[in-house]
Amino acid sequence: MAPRKDATRIGSTTSTSAVVDSTARVAKTRPAAAAKHKDGSLNLKLRARSQLMDVVKKNTDSPLLRLPAEIRRMIWKYAVGGHHIYVHDPSLRRARYPKLTYRATLMGFGTHSLPAVPPGFVTPTFSLPKVCRQMYAETALLPYRLNMFAFDAPRIFDVWVRSRTLAQKRATSSLQPPLRSTTQIIDGTRAALSKKFPNLERIDLSDSAWGRVIYADDYGWSMHNETLQEISESLKQSEKGDVTITW
């Protein structure tokens, strides 16, 4: 007959092993940071034996991505282009690092300060680049090429500019800068927009449609009786490029 095991000993061993050390910590492995190019865009290259190759192939074989490239470009343009994007800080606090968000409407609706939403309009989320690698390659920069960006204050504009990658700045085509930022460019106290956005095509002055410019000088707020035509000509000289000024 086999000797019996000491039940007490077994029980004590089991209970001891089940006790959780309150000082123990679980080491979580962080995912590797995505590789990027020097311009800030993601590096989409994969190793030949990468486990993601099968996923990439399945995505490429989807009905949408099998469409001819010219048709896909039309779809992307319709999905993410033609919007007036108003960047602002909803908290209205003068924080050093404001939390930026945006409202969007179709181009031609509303104004700089309060974009109107046309009937049936669905606010875009600009999430196409998150779907897969191919869609990232085809759509990541389209929101910057195909939309107008407006801002409610110079500090919001400055934070937005600093947080853009070089690729995004190069793709930006249309801006509606804050009124004060515009006058600073004309006065030479702020660098021309085309220096940060080398492919900028259009600067819109709709925010100053009342025909005057208000800006803060050394003595406080001042009113200058400059017409929009004079403002646009002065801004054109400051930009020194093929930038169209509209209002």
mmCIF file of C-alpha atoms in Angstrom:
data_model
loop_
_atom_site.group_PDB
_atom_site.id
_atom_site.type_symbol
_atom_site.label_atom_id
_atom_site.label_comp_id
_atom_site.label_asym_id
_atom_site.label_seq_id
_atom_site.Cartn_x
_atom_site.Cartn_y
_atom_site.Cartn_z
ATOM 1 C CA MET A 1 0.000 0.000 0.000
ATOM 2 C CA ALA A 2 1.393 3.365 -1.035
ATOM 3 C CA PRO A 3 2.130 5.827 1.763
ATOM 4 C CA ARG A 4 -0.396 8.634 2.178
ATOM 5 C CA LYS A 5 0.692 12.171 1.511
ATOM 6 C CA ASP A 6 0.469 14.670 4.301
ATOM 7 C CA ALA A 7 -2.789 16.515 3.552
ATOM 8 C CA THR A 8 -1.865 19.366 5.837
ATOM 9 C CA ARG A 9 1.376 19.904 4.033
ATOM 10 C CA ILE A 10 -0.334 19.842 0.653
ATOM 11 C CA GLY A 11 -2.962 22.312 1.763
ATOM 12 C CA SER A 12 -0.463 24.718 3.214
ATOM 13 C CA THR A 13 1.640 24.593 0.074
ATOM 14 C CA THR A 14 -1.369 25.316 -2.115
ATOM 15 C CA SER A 15 -2.607 28.207 -0.034
ATOM 16 C CA THR A 16 0.839 29.748 0.158
ATOM 17 C CA SER A 17 1.326 29.629 -3.618
ATOM 18 C CA ALA A 18 -2.042 31.293 -4.173
ATOM 19 C CA VAL A 19 -1.139 34.385 -2.182
ATOM 20 C CA VAL A 20 -0.548 37.410 -4.441
ATOM 21 C CA ASP A 21 2.441 39.560 -3.639
ATOM 22 C CA SER A 22 1.095 43.085 -3.215
ATOM 23 C CA THR A 23 4.439 44.548 -4.250
ATOM 24 C CA ALA A 24 4.669 42.564 -7.487
ATOM 25 C CA ARG A 25 4.219 44.424 -10.769
ATOM 26 C CA VAL A 26 3.127 43.138 -14.136
ATOM 27 C CA ALA A 27 5.584 44.072 -16.846
ATOM 28 C CA LYS A 28 3.652 45.128 -19.935
ATOM 29 C CA THR A 29 5.456 45.069 -23.228
ATOM 30 C CA ARG A 30 4.902 48.254 -25.162
ATOM 31 C CA PRO A 31 4.373 47.894 -28.890
ATOM 32 C CA ALA A 32 7.288 49.032 -30.976
ATOM 33 C CA ALA A 33 6.960 52.583 -32.254
ATOM 34 C CA ALA A 34 6.031 52.798 -35.918
ATOM 35 C CA ALA A 35 8.967 53.614 -38.157
ATOM 36 C CA LYS A 36 8.744 57.022 -39.794
ATOM 37 C CA HIS A 37 10.412 58.895 -42.604
ATOM 38 C CA LYS A 38 12.251 62.152 -41.969
ATOM 39 C CA ASP A 39 9.175 64.116 -43.046
ATOM 40 C CA GLY A 40 7.090 62.490 -40.300
ATOM 41 C CA SER A 41 5.071 60.138 -42.513
ATOM 42 C CA LEU A 42 4.892 56.450 -41.649
ATOM 43 C CA ASN A 43 7.335 54.040 -43.258
ATOM 44 C CA LEU A 44 5.087 51.397 -44.810
ATOM 45 C CA LYS A 45 7.792 48.954 -45.876
ATOM 46 C CA LEU A 46 7.607 45.412 -44.495
ATOM 47 C CA ARG A 47 10.188 42.684 -44.263
ATOM 48 C CA ALA A 48 9.714 39.913 -46.813
ATOM 49 C CA ARG A 49 8.873 37.374 -44.089
ATOM 50 C CA SER A 50 6.809 39.690 -41.936
ATOM 51 C CA GLN A 51 3.700 38.195 -40.356
ATOM 52 C CA LEU A 52 1.756 41.173 -41.723
ATOM 53 C CA MET A 53 2.336 40.223 -45.356
ATOM 54 C CA ASP A 54 -0.781 38.028 -45.419
ATOM 55 C CA VAL A 55 -2.863 40.846 -43.935
ATOM 56 C CA VAL A 56 -1.542 43.317 -46.502
ATOM 57 C CA LYS A 57 -2.358 40.919 -49.339
ATOM 58 C CA LYS A 58 -5.917 40.380 -48.086
ATOM 59 C CA ASN A 59 -6.463 44.134 -47.786
ATOM 60 C CA THR A 60 -5.152 44.709 -51.299
ATOM 61 C CA ASP A 61 -7.549 42.078 -52.625
ATOM 62 C CA SER A 62 -10.588 43.868 -51.177
ATOM 63 C CA PRO A 63 -13.203 45.043 -53.733
ATOM 64 C CA LEU A 64 -12.534 48.705 -52.928
ATOM 65 C CA LEU A 65 -8.774 48.542 -53.389
ATOM 66 C CA ARG A 66 -9.133 46.472 -56.563
ATOM 67 C CA LEU A 67 -10.846 49.422 -58.260
ATOM 68 C CA PRO A 68 -8.748 51.354 -60.791
ATOM 69 C CA ALA A 69 -6.521 53.999 -59.193
ATOM 70 C CA GLU A 70 -8.327 56.901 -60.894
ATOM 71 C CA ILE A 71 -11.682 55.750 -59.483
ATOM 72 C CA ARG A 72 -10.207 55.356 -56.014
ATOM 73 C CA ARG A 73 -8.827 58.889 -56.211
ATOM 74 C CA MET A 74 -12.318 60.191 -57.037
ATOM 75 C CA ILE A 75 -13.746 58.341 -54.031
ATOM 76 C CA TRP A 76 -11.058 59.653 -51.673
ATOM 77 C CA LYS A 77 -11.529 63.211 -52.947
ATOM 78 C CA TYR A 78 -15.281 63.035 -52.427
ATOM 79 C CA ALA A 79 -14.860 61.520 -48.942
ATOM 80 C CA VAL A 80 -12.278 63.876 -47.435
ATOM 81 C CA GLY A 81 -12.084 66.942 -49.707
ATOM 82 C CA GLY A 82 -13.977 70.203 -50.119
ATOM 83 C CA HIS A 83 -14.345 71.035 -46.426
ATOM 84 C CA HIS A 84 -13.892 74.166 -44.371
ATOM 85 C CA ILE A 85 -12.179 72.953 -41.172
ATOM 86 C CA TYR A 86 -12.344 75.271 -38.179
ATOM 87 C CA VAL A 87 -9.636 74.426 -35.601
ATOM 88 C CA HIS A 88 -10.286 75.645 -32.056
ATOM 89 C CA ASP A 89 -9.967 74.895 -28.345
ATOM 90 C CA PRO A 90 -13.411 73.973 -26.950
ATOM 91 C CA SER A 91 -12.346 74.633 -23.347
ATOM 92 C CA LEU A 92 -11.764 78.336 -24.105
ATOM 93 C CA ARG A 93 -8.921 78.282 -21.563
ATOM 94 C CA ARG A 94 -5.674 80.035 -22.302
ATOM 95 C CA ALA A 95 -3.621 76.939 -21.558
ATOM 96 C CA ARG A 96 -0.034 76.720 -22.712
ATOM 97 C CA TYR A 97 -0.878 73.574 -24.645
ATOM 98 C CA PRO A 98 -4.540 73.872 -25.656
ATOM 99 C CA LYS A 99 -6.427 70.763 -26.655
ATOM 100 C CA LEU A 100 -7.284 71.252 -30.298
ATOM 101 C CA THR A 101 -10.391 69.947 -31.962
ATOM 102 C CA TYR A 102 -12.247 70.890 -35.115
ATOM 103 C CA ARG A 103 -15.610 71.557 -36.680
ATOM 104 C CA ALA A 104 -16.094 70.982 -40.365
ATOM 105 C CA THR A 105 -18.611 71.970 -42.988
ATOM 106 C CA LEU A 106 -18.696 71.907 -46.758
ATOM 107 C CA MET A 107 -16.782 74.636 -48.546
ATOM 108 C CA GLY A 108 -19.017 77.606 -49.281
ATOM 109 C CA PHE A 109 -21.238 77.180 -46.217
ATOM 110 C CA GLY A 110 -21.014 79.376 -43.145
ATOM 111 C CA THR A 111 -18.269 81.753 -42.116
ATOM 112 C CA HIS A 112 -14.914 81.633 -40.383
ATOM 113 C CA SER A 113 -16.296 82.257 -36.906
ATOM 114 C CA LEU A 114 -19.319 79.965 -37.120
ATOM 115 C CA PRO A 115 -19.321 77.357 -39.908
ATOM 116 C CA ALA A 116 -22.894 76.442 -40.860
ATOM 117 C CA VAL A 117 -23.784 72.795 -41.391
ATOM 118 C CA PRO A 118 -25.823 72.086 -44.538
ATOM 119 C CA PRO A 119 -28.816 69.717 -44.296
ATOM 120 C CA GLY A 120 -27.835 66.063 -44.200
ATOM 121 C CA PHE A 121 -24.167 66.850 -43.717
ATOM 122 C CA VAL A 122 -22.121 64.196 -41.893
ATOM 123 C CA THR A 123 -19.027 65.536 -40.141
ATOM 124 C CA PRO A 124 -15.970 63.768 -41.550
ATOM 125 C CA THR A 125 -13.633 61.933 -39.180
ATOM 126 C CA PHE A 126 -10.763 61.728 -41.680
ATOM 127 C CA SER A 127 -10.065 58.147 -40.560
ATOM 128 C CA LEU A 128 -9.351 56.571 -43.948
ATOM 129 C CA PRO A 129 -5.569 56.437 -43.322
ATOM 130 C CA LYS A 130 -6.197 54.216 -40.275
ATOM 131 C CA VAL A 131 -7.837 51.424 -42.287
ATOM 132 C CA CYS A 132 -4.775 49.823 -43.860
ATOM 133 C CA ARG A 133 -1.336 50.580 -45.264
ATOM 134 C CA GLN A 134 -2.455 51.139 -48.829
ATOM 135 C CA MET A 135 -5.218 53.524 -47.808
ATOM 136 C CA TYR A 136 -2.741 55.384 -45.616
ATOM 137 C CA ALA A 137 -0.403 55.771 -48.577
ATOM 138 C CA GLU A 138 -3.229 57.065 -50.786
ATOM 139 C CA THR A 139 -5.158 59.283 -48.345
ATOM 140 C CA ALA A 140 -2.981 60.416 -45.413
ATOM 141 C CA LEU A 141 -2.163 63.824 -46.902
ATOM 142 C CA LEU A 142 -5.396 64.448 -48.820
ATOM 143 C CA PRO A 143 -7.135 66.349 -45.976
ATOM 144 C CA TYR A 144 -4.320 68.904 -46.133
ATOM 145 C CA ARG A 145 -4.383 69.193 -49.918
ATOM 146 C CA LEU A 146 -8.140 69.353 -50.407
ATOM 147 C CA ASN A 147 -9.489 71.435 -47.502
ATOM 148 C CA MET A 148 -9.361 74.951 -46.070
ATOM 149 C CA PHE A 149 -8.117 75.289 -42.472
ATOM 150 C CA ALA A 150 -9.263 78.203 -40.290
ATOM 151 C CA PHE A 151 -8.341 79.139 -36.711
ATOM 152 C CA ASP A 152 -9.984 81.184 -33.971
ATOM 153 C CA ALA A 153 -6.818 82.670 -32.436
ATOM 154 C CA PRO A 154 -3.091 83.068 -33.156
ATOM 155 C CA ARG A 155 -2.098 80.731 -30.306
ATOM 156 C CA ILE A 156 -4.361 78.008 -31.689
ATOM 157 C CA PHE A 157 -2.820 78.523 -35.111
ATOM 158 C CA ASP A 158 0.715 78.363 -33.691
ATOM 159 C CA VAL A 159 0.051 75.152 -31.751
ATOM 160 C CA TRP A 160 -1.511 73.563 -34.833
ATOM 161 C CA VAL A 161 1.470 74.516 -37.001
ATOM 162 C CA ARG A 162 3.990 73.160 -34.480
ATOM 163 C CA SER A 163 2.172 69.834 -34.271
ATOM 164 C CA ARG A 164 2.104 69.252 -38.051
ATOM 165 C CA THR A 165 4.695 66.988 -39.629
ATOM 166 C CA LEU A 166 6.883 68.217 -42.462
ATOM 167 C CA ALA A 167 4.866 66.086 -44.893
ATOM 168 C CA GLN A 168 1.609 67.655 -43.691
ATOM 169 C CA LYS A 169 3.003 71.182 -44.012
ATOM 170 C CA ARG A 170 4.173 70.447 -47.535
ATOM 171 C CA ALA A 171 0.710 69.147 -48.435
ATOM 172 C CA THR A 172 -1.257 72.095 -46.997
ATOM 173 C CA SER A 173 -2.778 74.165 -49.806
ATOM 174 C CA SER A 174 -5.354 76.555 -48.258
ATOM 175 C CA LEU A 175 -5.313 78.510 -45.000
ATOM 176 C CA GLN A 176 -7.505 81.088 -43.338
ATOM 177 C CA PRO A 177 -5.135 82.458 -40.674
ATOM 178 C CA PRO A 178 -6.356 84.491 -37.700
ATOM 179 C CA LEU A 179 -6.729 88.189 -38.383
ATOM 180 C CA ARG A 180 -3.943 89.205 -36.025
ATOM 181 C CA SER A 181 -1.557 86.671 -37.553
ATOM 182 C CA THR A 182 -2.278 88.148 -40.975
ATOM 183 C CA THR A 183 -1.435 91.685 -39.876
ATOM 184 C CA GLN A 184 1.753 90.442 -38.209
ATOM 185 C CA ILE A 185 2.837 88.908 -41.510
ATOM 186 C CA ILE A 186 2.210 92.210 -43.283
ATOM 187 C CA ASP A 187 4.080 94.134 -40.571
ATOM 188 C CA GLY A 188 7.028 91.753 -40.801
ATOM 189 C CA THR A 189 6.754 90.548 -37.198
ATOM 190 C CA ARG A 190 5.706 87.052 -38.305
ATOM 191 C CA ALA A 191 7.261 84.889 -41.005
ATOM 192 C CA ALA A 192 5.386 84.473 -44.279
ATOM 193 C CA LEU A 193 3.107 81.446 -44.377
ATOM 194 C CA SER A 194 4.750 80.174 -47.543
ATOM 195 C CA LYS A 195 7.978 79.607 -45.611
ATOM 196 C CA LYS A 196 6.319 76.996 -43.428
ATOM 197 C CA PHE A 197 3.907 75.792 -46.117
ATOM 198 C CA PRO A 198 5.965 75.711 -49.342
ATOM 199 C CA ASN A 199 3.065 74.479 -51.499
ATOM 200 C CA LEU A 200 0.481 76.921 -50.156
ATOM 201 C CA GLU A 201 -1.870 78.007 -52.948
ATOM 202 C CA ARG A 202 -4.511 80.111 -51.232
ATOM 203 C CA ILE A 203 -4.830 82.450 -48.252
ATOM 204 C CA ASP A 204 -8.388 83.482 -47.430
ATOM 205 C CA LEU A 205 -9.202 86.786 -45.709
ATOM 206 C CA SER A 206 -12.930 86.218 -45.250
ATOM 207 C CA ASP A 207 -12.560 86.940 -41.553
ATOM 208 C CA SER A 208 -11.827 90.591 -42.406
ATOM 209 C CA ALA A 209 -14.772 91.013 -44.791
ATOM 210 C CA TRP A 210 -15.890 94.161 -42.956
ATOM 211 C CA GLY A 211 -12.969 95.943 -44.610
ATOM 212 C CA ARG A 212 -10.859 96.896 -41.613
ATOM 213 C CA VAL A 213 -7.979 95.321 -39.715
ATOM 214 C CA ILE A 214 -7.695 95.296 -35.940
ATOM 215 C CA TYR A 215 -4.370 94.430 -34.418
ATOM 216 C CA ALA A 216 -2.487 94.982 -31.178
ATOM 217 C CA ASP A 217 0.407 97.405 -31.351
ATOM 218 C CA ASP A 218 2.656 98.744 -28.608
ATOM 219 C CA TYR A 219 -0.088 101.097 -27.468
ATOM 220 C CA GLY A 220 -3.018 98.690 -27.390
ATOM 221 C CA TRP A 221 -5.758 97.937 -29.875
ATOM 222 C CA SER A 222 -5.825 100.120 -32.983
ATOM 223 C CA MET A 223 -8.111 100.413 -35.991
ATOM 224 C CA HIS A 224 -6.630 100.828 -39.463
ATOM 225 C CA ASN A 225 -8.808 101.959 -42.371
ATOM 226 C CA GLU A 226 -7.226 99.689 -44.963
ATOM 227 C CA THR A 227 -9.347 98.173 -47.663
ATOM 228 C CA LEU A 228 -9.303 94.466 -48.383
ATOM 229 C CA GLN A 229 -7.653 95.156 -51.708
ATOM 230 C CA GLU A 230 -4.781 96.967 -50.005
ATOM 231 C CA ILE A 231 -4.489 94.222 -47.406
ATOM 232 C CA SER A 232 -4.360 91.499 -50.032
ATOM 233 C CA GLU A 233 -1.711 93.375 -52.015
ATOM 234 C CA SER A 234 0.417 93.876 -48.899
ATOM 235 C CA LEU A 235 0.048 90.222 -47.977
ATOM 236 C CA LYS A 236 0.919 89.202 -51.525
ATOM 237 C CA GLN A 237 4.171 91.160 -51.294
ATOM 238 C CA SER A 238 4.979 89.565 -47.940
ATOM 239 C CA GLU A 239 4.424 86.057 -49.272
ATOM 240 C CA LYS A 240 6.494 86.635 -52.441
ATOM 241 C CA GLY A 241 5.080 83.603 -54.204
ATOM 242 C CA ASP A 242 2.276 82.341 -56.392
ATOM 243 C CA VAL A 243 -0.240 82.468 -53.554
ATOM 244 C CA THR A 244 -3.806 83.507 -54.355
ATOM 245 C CA ILE A 245 -5.375 85.894 -51.833
ATOM 246 C CA THR A 246 -9.169 85.660 -51.555
ATOM 247 C CA TRP A 247 -11.778 87.327 -49.354
#
